[in-house]
XYZ file of C-alpha atoms in Angstrom:
348
model
C 64.618 59.515 42.513
C 65.820 57.904 39.497
C 67.589 54.986 41.626
C 63.847 54.700 43.348
C 62.290 54.187 39.898
C 64.771 51.574 38.717
C 64.248 49.805 42.020
C 60.506 49.578 41.913
C 60.511 48.642 38.069
C 62.939 45.764 39.013
C 60.796 44.577 41.760
C 57.724 44.586 39.458
C 59.657 42.635 37.151
C 60.663 39.920 39.982
C 56.891 39.762 41.025
C 55.711 39.250 37.605
C 58.240 36.482 36.886
C 57.418 34.913 40.084
C 53.846 34.331 39.058
C 53.114 30.880 38.216
C 50.133 29.742 36.262
C 47.665 27.601 38.401
C 45.153 25.176 37.706
C 42.163 25.560 40.174
C 40.715 21.984 40.752
C 37.262 21.952 42.375
C 37.898 18.627 44.355
C 40.133 16.737 46.413
C 43.615 15.295 44.965
C 43.002 11.619 43.282
C 39.553 12.605 41.903
C 38.888 12.390 38.112
C 39.227 15.938 37.435
C 42.405 16.025 39.439
C 44.014 13.207 37.831
C 43.009 14.684 34.452
C 44.582 18.277 35.379
C 47.693 17.004 36.495
C 48.087 14.814 33.426
C 47.241 17.720 30.981
C 49.356 20.182 33.216
C 52.512 17.880 32.754
C 52.143 18.044 29.027
C 51.078 21.765 28.657
C 53.756 23.434 30.908
C 56.222 21.950 28.376
C 54.725 24.023 25.689
C 54.300 27.179 28.083
C 58.138 26.771 29.216
C 56.633 27.485 32.844
C 55.655 25.113 35.934
C 52.005 25.001 36.279
C 50.873 24.605 39.987
C 47.736 22.484 40.865
C 45.548 23.921 43.532
C 42.635 21.847 45.003
C 39.651 23.642 46.477
C 37.126 20.845 47.124
C 33.540 21.098 48.783
C 29.855 21.290 48.167
C 29.854 18.890 45.382
C 32.879 20.730 43.797
C 30.920 23.869 43.718
C 33.261 25.906 46.118
C 36.228 26.046 44.157
C 34.145 27.228 40.889
C 32.396 29.980 43.105
C 35.899 31.025 44.600
C 37.453 31.353 41.131
C 34.221 33.403 40.015
C 34.431 35.822 43.026
C 38.080 36.613 43.280
C 40.567 34.155 41.664
C 39.605 34.777 38.290
C 40.915 38.446 38.330
C 44.226 36.932 38.578
C 45.437 36.598 35.008
C 47.647 33.360 36.008
C 44.453 31.478 37.442
C 43.027 28.817 35.088
C 39.953 27.139 36.217
C 39.659 23.264 35.375
C 35.836 22.562 35.359
C 34.058 19.241 34.973
C 30.794 17.640 33.930
C 29.515 18.073 37.437
C 30.042 21.809 37.498
C 27.544 21.971 34.236
C 24.955 20.128 35.966
C 24.954 22.355 38.914
C 25.024 25.442 36.570
C 21.876 23.995 35.061
C 19.732 23.031 38.124
C 21.310 24.864 41.447
C 21.544 28.273 42.630
C 25.220 28.736 41.711
C 26.714 32.276 41.141
C 29.307 31.238 38.306
C 28.489 31.467 34.764
C 30.473 30.168 31.922
C 29.430 33.230 29.912
C 31.696 35.365 32.209
C 34.763 33.699 31.108
C 36.974 32.953 28.037
C 37.285 29.217 27.160
C 40.635 28.078 26.493
C 40.213 24.488 25.461
C 37.590 21.716 26.069
C 37.910 17.885 26.021
C 34.539 16.379 25.268
C 33.860 13.145 26.808
C 31.081 10.641 27.518
C 29.561 8.409 30.494
C 29.305 4.665 30.015
C 26.569 2.985 31.849
C 26.949 -0.657 32.826
C 24.604 -3.165 34.156
C 24.659 -6.559 35.863
C 24.356 -9.033 32.736
C 21.707 -11.141 34.471
C 19.778 -7.904 35.000
C 16.415 -7.967 32.811
C 16.293 -4.183 32.633
C 12.742 -3.982 30.973
C 11.211 -6.061 33.991
C 13.369 -6.124 36.980
C 14.082 -3.273 39.452
C 16.944 -1.016 38.844
C 19.297 -0.366 41.717
C 21.732 2.352 41.595
C 23.555 5.007 43.451
C 22.261 8.517 43.286
C 25.489 10.725 43.471
C 27.181 13.549 41.877
C 26.379 13.714 38.061
C 24.013 11.138 37.802
C 21.034 13.233 36.814
C 21.419 12.525 32.887
C 21.324 8.559 33.896
C 18.203 8.963 35.733
C 16.607 10.826 32.776
C 17.939 8.120 30.420
C 16.442 5.317 32.697
C 13.204 7.087 33.095
C 12.822 7.391 29.150
C 13.882 3.992 28.413
C 11.480 2.536 30.963
C 8.519 4.529 30.240
C 8.857 6.098 26.720
C 7.012 9.315 25.950
C 5.037 8.613 29.090
C 8.012 9.042 31.283
C 8.043 9.403 34.213
C 5.225 7.222 34.928
C 6.275 3.654 36.281
C 9.792 4.701 36.613
C 9.775 5.066 40.502
C 8.251 1.765 40.645
C 10.946 0.397 38.815
C 13.767 1.772 40.528
C 15.862 1.835 43.781
C 17.845 4.975 44.377
C 20.516 4.724 47.173
C 21.653 8.310 48.094
C 24.869 9.278 49.937
C 26.949 6.633 48.613
C 30.446 7.874 47.231
C 31.747 6.750 43.803
C 34.072 4.447 45.478
C 31.329 2.977 47.702
C 29.405 2.607 44.609
C 32.046 0.740 42.786
C 32.379 -1.649 45.620
C 28.619 -2.084 45.744
C 28.544 -3.006 42.276
C 31.099 -5.554 42.395
C 29.332 -7.216 45.539
C 26.031 -6.919 43.197
C 24.352 -4.764 45.740
C 23.611 -2.603 43.009
C 22.921 -3.753 39.318
C 23.764 -0.386 37.689
C 26.671 1.803 37.527
C 28.152 4.595 35.501
C 31.478 5.717 34.986
C 33.649 8.114 32.432
C 35.554 6.074 29.883
C 38.955 6.058 31.575
C 37.307 4.813 34.923
C 35.141 2.458 33.168
C 38.463 0.509 31.728
C 39.824 0.661 35.163
C 36.712 -0.222 37.678
C 34.261 -1.886 35.339
C 35.311 -3.591 32.348
C 37.324 -6.312 34.221
C 34.038 -7.315 36.519
C 32.932 -10.465 35.322
C 29.223 -9.993 35.769
C 29.393 -6.508 34.327
C 28.436 -5.575 30.636
C 27.792 -2.347 29.137
C 24.068 -1.093 29.055
C 24.355 2.082 26.993
C 26.349 5.240 26.633
C 25.410 8.919 25.659
C 27.398 9.296 22.800
C 29.150 12.635 21.755
C 27.190 15.897 21.192
C 27.613 17.388 17.556
C 26.568 21.008 17.606
C 26.354 21.088 13.840
C 23.654 18.329 13.750
C 22.040 18.945 17.347
C 22.456 15.105 17.813
C 24.500 12.576 19.644
C 27.315 10.788 17.481
C 28.534 7.237 18.199
C 31.584 6.996 20.369
C 34.391 5.605 18.335
C 35.868 4.220 21.821
C 33.014 2.076 22.051
C 31.485 1.293 18.645
C 29.803 -1.856 19.790
C 27.642 -0.426 22.433
C 24.183 1.388 22.164
C 23.772 5.343 22.613
C 20.607 5.888 24.780
C 18.948 7.037 21.566
C 19.746 3.716 19.715
C 18.360 1.693 22.878
C 15.098 3.774 23.094
C 14.563 3.348 19.421
C 14.990 -0.536 19.610
C 12.649 -0.763 22.465
C 9.988 1.584 21.481
C 10.191 1.512 17.692
C 10.540 5.500 17.273
C 13.043 8.180 18.296
C 12.917 9.800 21.485
C 11.256 13.188 21.771
C 9.227 15.214 24.052
C 9.981 17.480 27.127
C 11.668 15.182 29.240
C 13.965 14.023 26.185
C 14.625 17.815 25.749
C 15.720 18.253 29.444
C 17.862 14.831 28.937
C 19.379 16.202 25.770
C 20.291 19.509 27.510
C 21.682 18.407 30.586
C 23.800 15.562 28.948
C 25.194 17.778 26.146
C 26.208 20.276 28.844
C 27.661 17.781 31.644
C 29.809 15.788 28.754
C 30.317 18.469 26.031
C 32.437 20.492 28.522
C 33.221 17.467 30.901
C 36.727 18.510 31.076
C 37.598 22.339 30.280
C 39.859 25.164 30.804
C 38.616 28.752 31.437
C 40.158 32.250 32.350
C 38.629 35.476 33.233
C 37.205 37.371 30.116
C 39.861 39.413 28.706
C 42.636 37.927 30.172
C 46.129 38.753 28.696
C 47.364 35.081 28.743
C 44.323 33.615 26.861
C 45.915 33.422 23.229
C 49.218 32.125 24.864
C 47.470 29.431 26.620
C 45.438 28.568 23.566
C 48.480 28.444 21.511
C 50.304 26.256 24.101
C 47.194 23.501 24.074
C 47.358 23.606 20.459
C 51.222 23.076 20.254
C 50.455 20.277 22.880
C 47.814 18.434 20.715
C 49.918 18.812 17.413
C 52.759 17.256 19.000
C 52.501 13.757 18.373
C 54.299 12.177 21.044
C 52.145 14.295 23.711
C 49.023 13.555 21.925
C 49.749 9.542 22.162
C 50.765 10.040 25.892
C 47.585 11.967 26.314
C 45.312 9.632 24.548
C 46.574 6.751 26.419
C 45.757 8.128 29.776
C 42.469 10.109 28.961
C 41.191 8.227 25.953
C 40.671 9.219 22.118
C 38.299 12.094 22.697
C 37.947 15.295 20.644
C 39.352 18.613 21.820
C 38.193 21.929 20.770
C 40.283 25.121 21.345
C 39.945 28.683 21.057
C 37.413 30.001 18.766
C 36.104 26.413 18.105
C 35.604 25.912 21.633
C 33.758 29.351 21.813
C 31.370 27.939 19.039
C 30.954 24.894 21.174
C 29.826 26.753 24.208
C 27.379 28.945 22.304
C 25.857 25.785 20.912
C 25.319 24.608 24.404
C 23.546 27.950 25.356
C 21.221 27.505 22.573
C 20.114 24.224 24.010
C 18.488 26.188 27.105
C 14.976 26.879 26.917
C 12.151 27.386 29.504
C 10.386 24.049 28.988
C 13.567 22.057 29.405
C 14.877 23.812 32.380
C 11.470 23.588 34.264
C 11.214 19.768 33.329
C 14.705 19.297 34.657
C 13.653 20.998 38.040
C 10.584 19.341 38.238
C 12.057 15.861 37.492
C 14.816 16.401 40.168
C 12.396 17.453 43.037
C 9.435 15.107 42.238
C 11.357 12.039 41.034
C 14.923 12.285 42.543
C 14.018 14.304 45.659
C 16.494 16.755 44.798
C 16.573 20.449 45.831
C 16.702 21.891 42.327
C 16.409 25.628 41.442
C 15.081 26.996 38.197
C 16.980 30.131 37.069
C 15.157 32.243 34.573
C 18.479 34.109 33.979
C 19.979 30.925 32.387
C 17.098 30.851 29.569
C 17.430 34.649 29.148
C 21.564 34.566 28.824
C 21.565 32.588 25.631
C 24.601 33.490 23.222
């Protein structure tokens, strides 16, 4: 009997030792989040002392992977969800089952989106042509506010041509060919795909959400470009406000505030170990330089600081902003958007 117990114990130890930390990435290899996860895993596993596996689960605008994590994978203590801004947008406006309040956040890298235009475009009078693809709702709201001010959306539909069904790579090619005159990218992709285009110039960016002030700070990586609010005030002579602006502020803060984040199931016993490993990674000067070179100089929040940030995002949820977002999506963008009252009731 003693021998059997020892054998079973040894088997359990072997099984435990064979477990590998796994990043669940909700998109195909080569996508922005896949690249981010691979870069971070390479540095993070040095601090964990263990190999991190990258597992891609793409589909349904990157929702399938997150929903699979929510339903089953999160109960494995070695599974780590790598979410991005598109997941946050879907959380606000679609009938998805995942909810960030059900998880423990390990770390967040905040980010931004850079909106560029054809330098020959007079955006105040010409028709704006751009691709309506995954994650572009905040840009659509921003353009509506810039075009119509507090009356938005009034003339916005007459001033825009939205092209649906175009992938990000197709959109990049269309912008180079001048078939669209507005494009948007995250900072790393902007430097790679837009900055070298001769007819391109930065239109605006969204800034970085500050939960202490409730405002969007200047992006130090793009100090000479306007934030949407700055451009709005320059045109209209006053600060942006109202229901549509509150919807924009909410969805933009969610999308870019947790544009790249790591999550585990609530109560995961590896949580603190993972948080410490991320802290060690970012406190390592050489690792930090390598990360910034590849991902940009954007702020991170870890552990309780990340928890505070997520709670601040939940405080932005309110009935008027959520309903305005859904109405704009349905009537102006033709998107099958969904209002979820539970999102409003589940503020932290």
